Coordinates of N, CA and C in Angstrom, one line a residue:
X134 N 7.6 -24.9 -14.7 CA 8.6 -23.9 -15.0 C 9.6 -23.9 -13.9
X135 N 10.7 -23.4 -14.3 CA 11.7 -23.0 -13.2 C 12.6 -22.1 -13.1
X136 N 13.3 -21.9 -12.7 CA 14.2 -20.8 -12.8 C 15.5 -21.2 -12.1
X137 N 16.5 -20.7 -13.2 CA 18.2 -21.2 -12.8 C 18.8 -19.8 -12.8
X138 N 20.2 -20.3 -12.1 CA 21.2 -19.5 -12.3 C 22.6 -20.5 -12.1
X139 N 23.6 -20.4 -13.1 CA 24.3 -20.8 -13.6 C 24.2 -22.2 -13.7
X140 N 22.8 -22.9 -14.0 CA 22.7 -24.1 -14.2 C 21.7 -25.1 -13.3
X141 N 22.0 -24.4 -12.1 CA 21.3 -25.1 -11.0 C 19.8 -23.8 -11.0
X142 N 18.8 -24.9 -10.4 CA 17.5 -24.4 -10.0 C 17.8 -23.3 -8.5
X143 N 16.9 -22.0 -8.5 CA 16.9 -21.6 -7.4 C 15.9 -21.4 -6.8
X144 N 15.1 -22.2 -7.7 CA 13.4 -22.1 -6.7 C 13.6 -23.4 -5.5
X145 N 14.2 -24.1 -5.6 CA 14.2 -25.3 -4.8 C 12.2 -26.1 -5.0
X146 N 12.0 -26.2 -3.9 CA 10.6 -27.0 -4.1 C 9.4 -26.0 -4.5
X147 N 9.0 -26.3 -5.8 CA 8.0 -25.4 -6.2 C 6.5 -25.6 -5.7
X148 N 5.6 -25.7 -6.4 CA 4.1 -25.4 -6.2 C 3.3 -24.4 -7.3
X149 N 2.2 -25.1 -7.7 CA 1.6 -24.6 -8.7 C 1.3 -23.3 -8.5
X150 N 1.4 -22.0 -9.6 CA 1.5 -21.1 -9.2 C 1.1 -19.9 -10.6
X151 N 0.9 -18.5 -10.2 CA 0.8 -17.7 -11.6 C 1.6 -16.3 -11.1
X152 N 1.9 -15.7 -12.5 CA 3.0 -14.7 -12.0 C 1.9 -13.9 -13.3
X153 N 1.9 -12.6 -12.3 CA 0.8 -11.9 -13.3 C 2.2 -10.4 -14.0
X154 N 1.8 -10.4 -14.7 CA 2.7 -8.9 -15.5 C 1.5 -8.1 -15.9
X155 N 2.0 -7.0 -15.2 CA 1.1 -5.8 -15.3 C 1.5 -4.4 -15.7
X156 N 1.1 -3.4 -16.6 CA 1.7 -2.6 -17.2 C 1.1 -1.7 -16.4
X157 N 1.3 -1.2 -15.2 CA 0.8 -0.2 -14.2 C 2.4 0.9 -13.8
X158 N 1.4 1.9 -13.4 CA 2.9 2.9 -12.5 C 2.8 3.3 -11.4
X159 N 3.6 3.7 -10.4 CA 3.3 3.8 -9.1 C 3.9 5.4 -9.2
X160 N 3.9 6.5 -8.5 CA 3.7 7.4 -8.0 C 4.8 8.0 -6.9
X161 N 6.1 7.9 -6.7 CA 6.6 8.0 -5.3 C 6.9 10.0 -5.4
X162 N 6.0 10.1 -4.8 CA 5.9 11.7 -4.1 C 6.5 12.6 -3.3
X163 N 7.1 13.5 -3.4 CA 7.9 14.0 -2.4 C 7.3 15.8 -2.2
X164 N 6.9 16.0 -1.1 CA 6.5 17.7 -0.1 C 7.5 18.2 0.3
X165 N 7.5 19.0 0.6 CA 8.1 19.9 1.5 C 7.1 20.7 2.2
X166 N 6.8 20.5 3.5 CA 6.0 21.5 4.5 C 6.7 22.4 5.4
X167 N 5.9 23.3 5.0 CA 7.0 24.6 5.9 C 6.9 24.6 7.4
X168 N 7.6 25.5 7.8 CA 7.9 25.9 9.2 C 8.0 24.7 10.4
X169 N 8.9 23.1 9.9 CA 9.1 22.1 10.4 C 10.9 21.8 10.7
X170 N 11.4 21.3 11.4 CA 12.3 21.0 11.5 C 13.3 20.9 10.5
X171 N 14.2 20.1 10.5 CA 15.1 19.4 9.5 C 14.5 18.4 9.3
X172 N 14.1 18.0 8.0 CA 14.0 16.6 7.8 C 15.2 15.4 8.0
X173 N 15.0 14.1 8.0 CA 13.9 13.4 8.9 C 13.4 14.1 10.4
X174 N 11.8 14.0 10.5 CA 11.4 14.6 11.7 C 10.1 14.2 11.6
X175 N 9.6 13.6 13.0 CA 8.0 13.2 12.7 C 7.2 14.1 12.6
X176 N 7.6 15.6 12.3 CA 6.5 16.4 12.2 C 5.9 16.3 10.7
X177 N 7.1 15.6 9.9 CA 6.9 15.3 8.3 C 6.0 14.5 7.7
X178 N 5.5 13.7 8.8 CA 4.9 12.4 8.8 C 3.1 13.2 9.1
X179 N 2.9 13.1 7.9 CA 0.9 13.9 8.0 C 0.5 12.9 6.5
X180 N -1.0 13.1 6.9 CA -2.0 12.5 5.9 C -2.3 13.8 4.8
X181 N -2.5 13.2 3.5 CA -2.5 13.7 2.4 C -3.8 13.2 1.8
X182 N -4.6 14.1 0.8 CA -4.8 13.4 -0.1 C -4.5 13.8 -1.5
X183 N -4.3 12.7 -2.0 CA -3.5 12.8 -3.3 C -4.7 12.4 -4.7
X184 N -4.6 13.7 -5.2 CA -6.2 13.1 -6.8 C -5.2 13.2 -7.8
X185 N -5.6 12.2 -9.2 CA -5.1 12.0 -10.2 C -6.1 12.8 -11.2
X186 N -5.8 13.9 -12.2 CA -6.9 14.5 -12.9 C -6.4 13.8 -14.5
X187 N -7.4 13.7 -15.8 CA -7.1 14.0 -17.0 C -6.6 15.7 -17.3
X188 N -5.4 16.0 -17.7 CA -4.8 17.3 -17.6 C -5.8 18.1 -17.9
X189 N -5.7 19.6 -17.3 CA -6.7 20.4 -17.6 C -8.3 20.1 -16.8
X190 N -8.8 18.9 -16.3 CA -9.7 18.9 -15.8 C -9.5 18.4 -14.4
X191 N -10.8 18.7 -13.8 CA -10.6 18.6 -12.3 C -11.1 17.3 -11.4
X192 N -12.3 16.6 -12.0 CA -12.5 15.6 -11.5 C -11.2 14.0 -11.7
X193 N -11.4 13.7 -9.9 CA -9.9 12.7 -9.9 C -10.4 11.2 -11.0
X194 N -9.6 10.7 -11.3 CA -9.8 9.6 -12.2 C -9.5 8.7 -10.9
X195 N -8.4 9.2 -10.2 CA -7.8 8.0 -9.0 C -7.6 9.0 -7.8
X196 N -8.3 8.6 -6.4 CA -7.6 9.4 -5.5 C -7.2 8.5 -4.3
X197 N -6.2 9.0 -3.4 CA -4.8 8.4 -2.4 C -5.1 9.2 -1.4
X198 N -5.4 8.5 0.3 CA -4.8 8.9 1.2 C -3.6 8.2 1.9
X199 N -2.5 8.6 1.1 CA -0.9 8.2 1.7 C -1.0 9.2 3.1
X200 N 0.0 8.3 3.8 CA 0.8 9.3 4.5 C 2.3 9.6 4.7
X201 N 3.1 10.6 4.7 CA 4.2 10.9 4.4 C 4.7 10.4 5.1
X202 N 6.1 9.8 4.7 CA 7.2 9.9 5.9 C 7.7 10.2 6.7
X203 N 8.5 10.5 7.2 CA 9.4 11.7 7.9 C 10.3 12.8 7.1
X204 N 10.6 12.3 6.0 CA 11.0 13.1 4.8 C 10.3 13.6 4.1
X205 N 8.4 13.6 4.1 CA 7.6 13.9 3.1 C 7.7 13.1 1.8
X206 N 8.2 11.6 1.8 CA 7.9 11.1 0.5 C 6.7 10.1 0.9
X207 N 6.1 10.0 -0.2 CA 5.0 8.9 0.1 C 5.2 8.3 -1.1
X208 N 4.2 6.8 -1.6 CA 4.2 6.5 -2.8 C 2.6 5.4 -3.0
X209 N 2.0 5.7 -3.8 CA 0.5 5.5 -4.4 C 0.9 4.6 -5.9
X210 N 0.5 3.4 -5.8 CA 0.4 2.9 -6.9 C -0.9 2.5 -7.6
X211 N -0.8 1.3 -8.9 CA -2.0 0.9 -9.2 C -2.6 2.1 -10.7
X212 N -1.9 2.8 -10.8 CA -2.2 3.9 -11.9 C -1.8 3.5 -13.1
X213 N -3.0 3.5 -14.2 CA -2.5 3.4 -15.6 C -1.6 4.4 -16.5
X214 N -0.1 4.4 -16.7 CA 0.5 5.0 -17.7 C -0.6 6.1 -18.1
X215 N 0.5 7.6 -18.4 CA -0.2 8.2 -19.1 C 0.4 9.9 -18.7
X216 N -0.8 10.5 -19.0 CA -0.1 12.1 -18.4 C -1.3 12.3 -17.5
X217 N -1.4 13.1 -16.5 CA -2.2 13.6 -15.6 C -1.8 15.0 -14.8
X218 N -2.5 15.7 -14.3 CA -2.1 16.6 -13.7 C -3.0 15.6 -12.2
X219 N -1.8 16.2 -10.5 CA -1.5 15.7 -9.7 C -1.7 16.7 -8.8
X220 N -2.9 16.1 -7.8 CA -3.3 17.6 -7.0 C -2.9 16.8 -5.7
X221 N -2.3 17.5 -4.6 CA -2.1 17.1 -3.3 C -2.1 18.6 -2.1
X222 N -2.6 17.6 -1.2 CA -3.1 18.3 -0.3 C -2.9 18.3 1.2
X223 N -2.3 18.7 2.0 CA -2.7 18.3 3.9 C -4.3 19.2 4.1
X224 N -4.5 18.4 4.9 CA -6.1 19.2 5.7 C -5.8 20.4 5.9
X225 N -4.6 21.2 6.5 CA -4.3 22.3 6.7 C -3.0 23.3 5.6
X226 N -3.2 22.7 4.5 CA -2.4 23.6 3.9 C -3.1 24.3 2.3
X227 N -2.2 24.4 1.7 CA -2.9 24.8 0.2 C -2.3 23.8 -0.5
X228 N -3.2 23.7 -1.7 CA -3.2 22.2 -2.5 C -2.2 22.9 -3.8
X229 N -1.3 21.8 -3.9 CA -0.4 21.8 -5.1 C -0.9 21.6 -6.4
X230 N -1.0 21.5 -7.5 CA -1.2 21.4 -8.8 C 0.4 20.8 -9.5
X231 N 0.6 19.2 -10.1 CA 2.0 19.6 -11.0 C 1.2 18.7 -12.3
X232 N 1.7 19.2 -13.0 CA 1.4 18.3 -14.0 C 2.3 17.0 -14.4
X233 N 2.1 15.7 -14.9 CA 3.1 14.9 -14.8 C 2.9 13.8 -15.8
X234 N 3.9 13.2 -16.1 CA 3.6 12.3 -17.4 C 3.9 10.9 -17.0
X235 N 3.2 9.4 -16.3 CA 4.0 8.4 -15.4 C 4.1 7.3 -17.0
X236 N 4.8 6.6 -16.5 CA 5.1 5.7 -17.3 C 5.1 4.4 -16.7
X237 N 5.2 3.4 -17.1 CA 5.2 2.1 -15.9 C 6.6 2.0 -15.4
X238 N 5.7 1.3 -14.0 CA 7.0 1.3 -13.0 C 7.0 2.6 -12.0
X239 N 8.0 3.0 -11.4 CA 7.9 4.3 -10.3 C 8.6 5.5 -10.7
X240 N 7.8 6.3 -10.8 CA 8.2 7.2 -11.0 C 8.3 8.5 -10.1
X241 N 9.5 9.1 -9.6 CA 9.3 10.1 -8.9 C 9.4 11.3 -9.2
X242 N 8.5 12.3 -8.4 CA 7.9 13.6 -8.5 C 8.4 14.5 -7.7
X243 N 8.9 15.5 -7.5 CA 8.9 16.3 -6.5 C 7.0 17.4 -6.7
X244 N 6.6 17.4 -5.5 CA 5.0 18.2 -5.4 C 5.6 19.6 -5.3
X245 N 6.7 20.3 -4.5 CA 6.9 21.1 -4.0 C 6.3 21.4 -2.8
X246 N 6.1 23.1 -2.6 CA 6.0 23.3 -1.0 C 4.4 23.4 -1.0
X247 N 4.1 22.6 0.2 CA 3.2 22.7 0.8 C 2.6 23.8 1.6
X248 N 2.0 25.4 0.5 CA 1.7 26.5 2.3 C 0.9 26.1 3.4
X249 N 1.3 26.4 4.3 CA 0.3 26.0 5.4 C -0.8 27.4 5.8
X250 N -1.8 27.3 6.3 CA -2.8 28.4 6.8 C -4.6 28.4 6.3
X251 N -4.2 27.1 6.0 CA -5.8 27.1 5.7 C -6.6 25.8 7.0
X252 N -6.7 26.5 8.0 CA -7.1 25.7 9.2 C -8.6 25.0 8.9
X253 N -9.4 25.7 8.2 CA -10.8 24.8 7.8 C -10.7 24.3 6.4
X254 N -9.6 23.6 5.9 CA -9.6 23.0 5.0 C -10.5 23.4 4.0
X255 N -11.0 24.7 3.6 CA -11.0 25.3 2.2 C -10.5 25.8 1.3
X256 N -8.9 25.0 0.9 CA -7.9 25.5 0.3 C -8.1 27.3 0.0
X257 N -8.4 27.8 1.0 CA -7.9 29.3 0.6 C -7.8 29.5 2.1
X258 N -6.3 30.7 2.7 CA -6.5 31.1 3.8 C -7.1 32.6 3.8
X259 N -8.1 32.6 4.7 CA -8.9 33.7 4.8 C -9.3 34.2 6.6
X260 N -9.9 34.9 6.4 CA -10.2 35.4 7.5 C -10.9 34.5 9.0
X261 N -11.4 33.1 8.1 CA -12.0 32.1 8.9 C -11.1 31.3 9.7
X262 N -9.5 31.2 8.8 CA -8.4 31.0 9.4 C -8.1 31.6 10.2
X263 N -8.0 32.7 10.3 CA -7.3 33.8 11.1 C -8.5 33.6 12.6
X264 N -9.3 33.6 12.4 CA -10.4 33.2 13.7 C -9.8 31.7 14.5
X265 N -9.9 30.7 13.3 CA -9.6 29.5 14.2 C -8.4 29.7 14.9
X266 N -7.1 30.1 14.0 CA -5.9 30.8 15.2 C -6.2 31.5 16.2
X267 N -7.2 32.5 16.1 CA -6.7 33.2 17.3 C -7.5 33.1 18.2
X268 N -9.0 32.0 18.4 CA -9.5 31.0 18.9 C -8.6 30.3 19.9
X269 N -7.8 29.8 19.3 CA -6.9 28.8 20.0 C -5.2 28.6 20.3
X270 N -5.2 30.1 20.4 CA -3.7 31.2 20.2 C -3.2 30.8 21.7
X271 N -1.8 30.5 22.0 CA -1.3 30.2 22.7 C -1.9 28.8 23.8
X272 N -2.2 28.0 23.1 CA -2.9 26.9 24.1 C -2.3 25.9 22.9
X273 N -2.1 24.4 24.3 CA -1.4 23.6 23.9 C -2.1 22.5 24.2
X274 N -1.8 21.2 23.0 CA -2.8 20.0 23.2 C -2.8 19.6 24.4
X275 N -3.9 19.4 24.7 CA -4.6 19.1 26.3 C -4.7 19.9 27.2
X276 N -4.7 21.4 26.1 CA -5.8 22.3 27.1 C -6.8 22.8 26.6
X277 N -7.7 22.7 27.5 CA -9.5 23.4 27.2 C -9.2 24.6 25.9
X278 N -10.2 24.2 24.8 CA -9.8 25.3 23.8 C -9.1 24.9 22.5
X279 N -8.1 23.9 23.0 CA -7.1 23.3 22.0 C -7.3 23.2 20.5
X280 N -7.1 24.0 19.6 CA -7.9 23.3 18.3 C -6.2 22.2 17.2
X281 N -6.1 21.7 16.6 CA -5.3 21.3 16.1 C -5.2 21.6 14.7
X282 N -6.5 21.8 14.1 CA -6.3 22.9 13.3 C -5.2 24.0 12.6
X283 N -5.1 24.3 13.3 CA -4.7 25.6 13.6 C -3.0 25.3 14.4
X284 N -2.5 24.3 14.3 CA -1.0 24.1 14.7 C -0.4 23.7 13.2
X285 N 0.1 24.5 12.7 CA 0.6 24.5 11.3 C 1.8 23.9 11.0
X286 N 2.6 23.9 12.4 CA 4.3 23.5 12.4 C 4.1 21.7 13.2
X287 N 2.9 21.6 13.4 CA 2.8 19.8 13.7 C 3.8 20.2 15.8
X288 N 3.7 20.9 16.6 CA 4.6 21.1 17.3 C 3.4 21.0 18.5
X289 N 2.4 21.1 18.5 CA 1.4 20.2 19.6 C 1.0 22.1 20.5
X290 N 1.3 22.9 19.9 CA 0.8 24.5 20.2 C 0.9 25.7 19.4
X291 N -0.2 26.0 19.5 CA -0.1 27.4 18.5 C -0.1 28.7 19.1
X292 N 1.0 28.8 18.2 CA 1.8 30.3 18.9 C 2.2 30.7 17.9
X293 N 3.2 31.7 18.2 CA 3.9 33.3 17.1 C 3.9 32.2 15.7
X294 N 4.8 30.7 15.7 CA 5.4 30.5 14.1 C 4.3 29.9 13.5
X295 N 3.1 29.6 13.9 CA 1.9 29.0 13.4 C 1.1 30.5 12.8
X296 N 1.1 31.4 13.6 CA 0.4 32.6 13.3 C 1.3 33.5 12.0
X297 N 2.3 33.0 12.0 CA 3.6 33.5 10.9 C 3.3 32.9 9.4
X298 N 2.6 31.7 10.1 CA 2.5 30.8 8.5 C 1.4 30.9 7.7
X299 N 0.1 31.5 8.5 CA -0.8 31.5 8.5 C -0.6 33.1 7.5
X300 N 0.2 34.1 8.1 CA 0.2 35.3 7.7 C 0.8 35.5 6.8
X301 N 1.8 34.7 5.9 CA 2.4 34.3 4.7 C 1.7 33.8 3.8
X302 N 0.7 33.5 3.9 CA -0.4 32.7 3.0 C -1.5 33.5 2.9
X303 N -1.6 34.2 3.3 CA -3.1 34.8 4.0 C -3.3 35.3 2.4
X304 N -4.7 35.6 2.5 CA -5.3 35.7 0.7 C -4.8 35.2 -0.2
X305 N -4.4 33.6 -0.3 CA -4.1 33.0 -1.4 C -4.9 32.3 -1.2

């Protein structure tokens, strides 16, 4: 086989070879996490994980640890066409729910906002949160005590705007 453009070959020297076509769709994702800079900013740049549900139920069919970029987009492929509901998560925030219908090829999503305040990663912030903050309330990475947990704005210390985010979320 070969391949032209306007007559002439543009493969030049070939080699035996397979071209596979695949009816798959890729995922490109986009967060917003609070209490962060202006995007682009490496505070944007965190690990996720991302589950793929049959709608209405909860166990993942497919799950993603992407990590965002500086802008909060990521992108997960390898997914069969179809509808799913799209659960995503940081270790320290509350998990999104969207529902979504991919098709093949890429399709983008906005997740929406990411709350932040759940320091022991059991998508609810509660009182356990409120402990790990004030555990490690005004101390900065690489001091005795330090939890990271509990730095909600990615800024390497937890102080007033971490305990702000925490208190905006609190009982959800």
């Amino acid at each position: 086989s070969d391949v032209t453009y306007g007559g002439y070959s543009v493969l030049g020297i070939t080699q035996g070879s397979t071209v596979a076509i695949t009816n798959s769709a890729s995922l490109q994702g986009r967060v917003t996490l609070q209490g962060r800079p202006v995007a682009p900013d490496a505070s944007w740049s965190v690990p996720l994980t991302v589950n793929l549900t049959a709608p209405g139920q909860t166990t993942p069919l497919y799950t993603f640890t992407p990590t965002t970029d500086t802008s909060g987009q990521f992108t997960v492929s390898g997914i069969t066409p179809g509808s799913y509901d799209v659960w995503v998560k940081n270790s320290h925030t509350l998990q999104n729910v969207k529902a979504v219908t991919l098709v093949a090829g890429t399709n983008v999503v906005e997740l929406g906002i990411l709350k932040e305040g759940d320091a022991n990663n059991d998508n609810a912030v509660t009182l356990v949160d409120f402990s790990i903050v004030a555990t490690t309330f005004a101390k900065c990475q690489g001091t005795i005590g330090y939890d990271d947990r509990a730095d909600f704005n990615e800024d390497s210390c937890v102080t007033l705007p971490d305990f702000s985010l925490l208190a905006t979320s609190f009982g959800q």
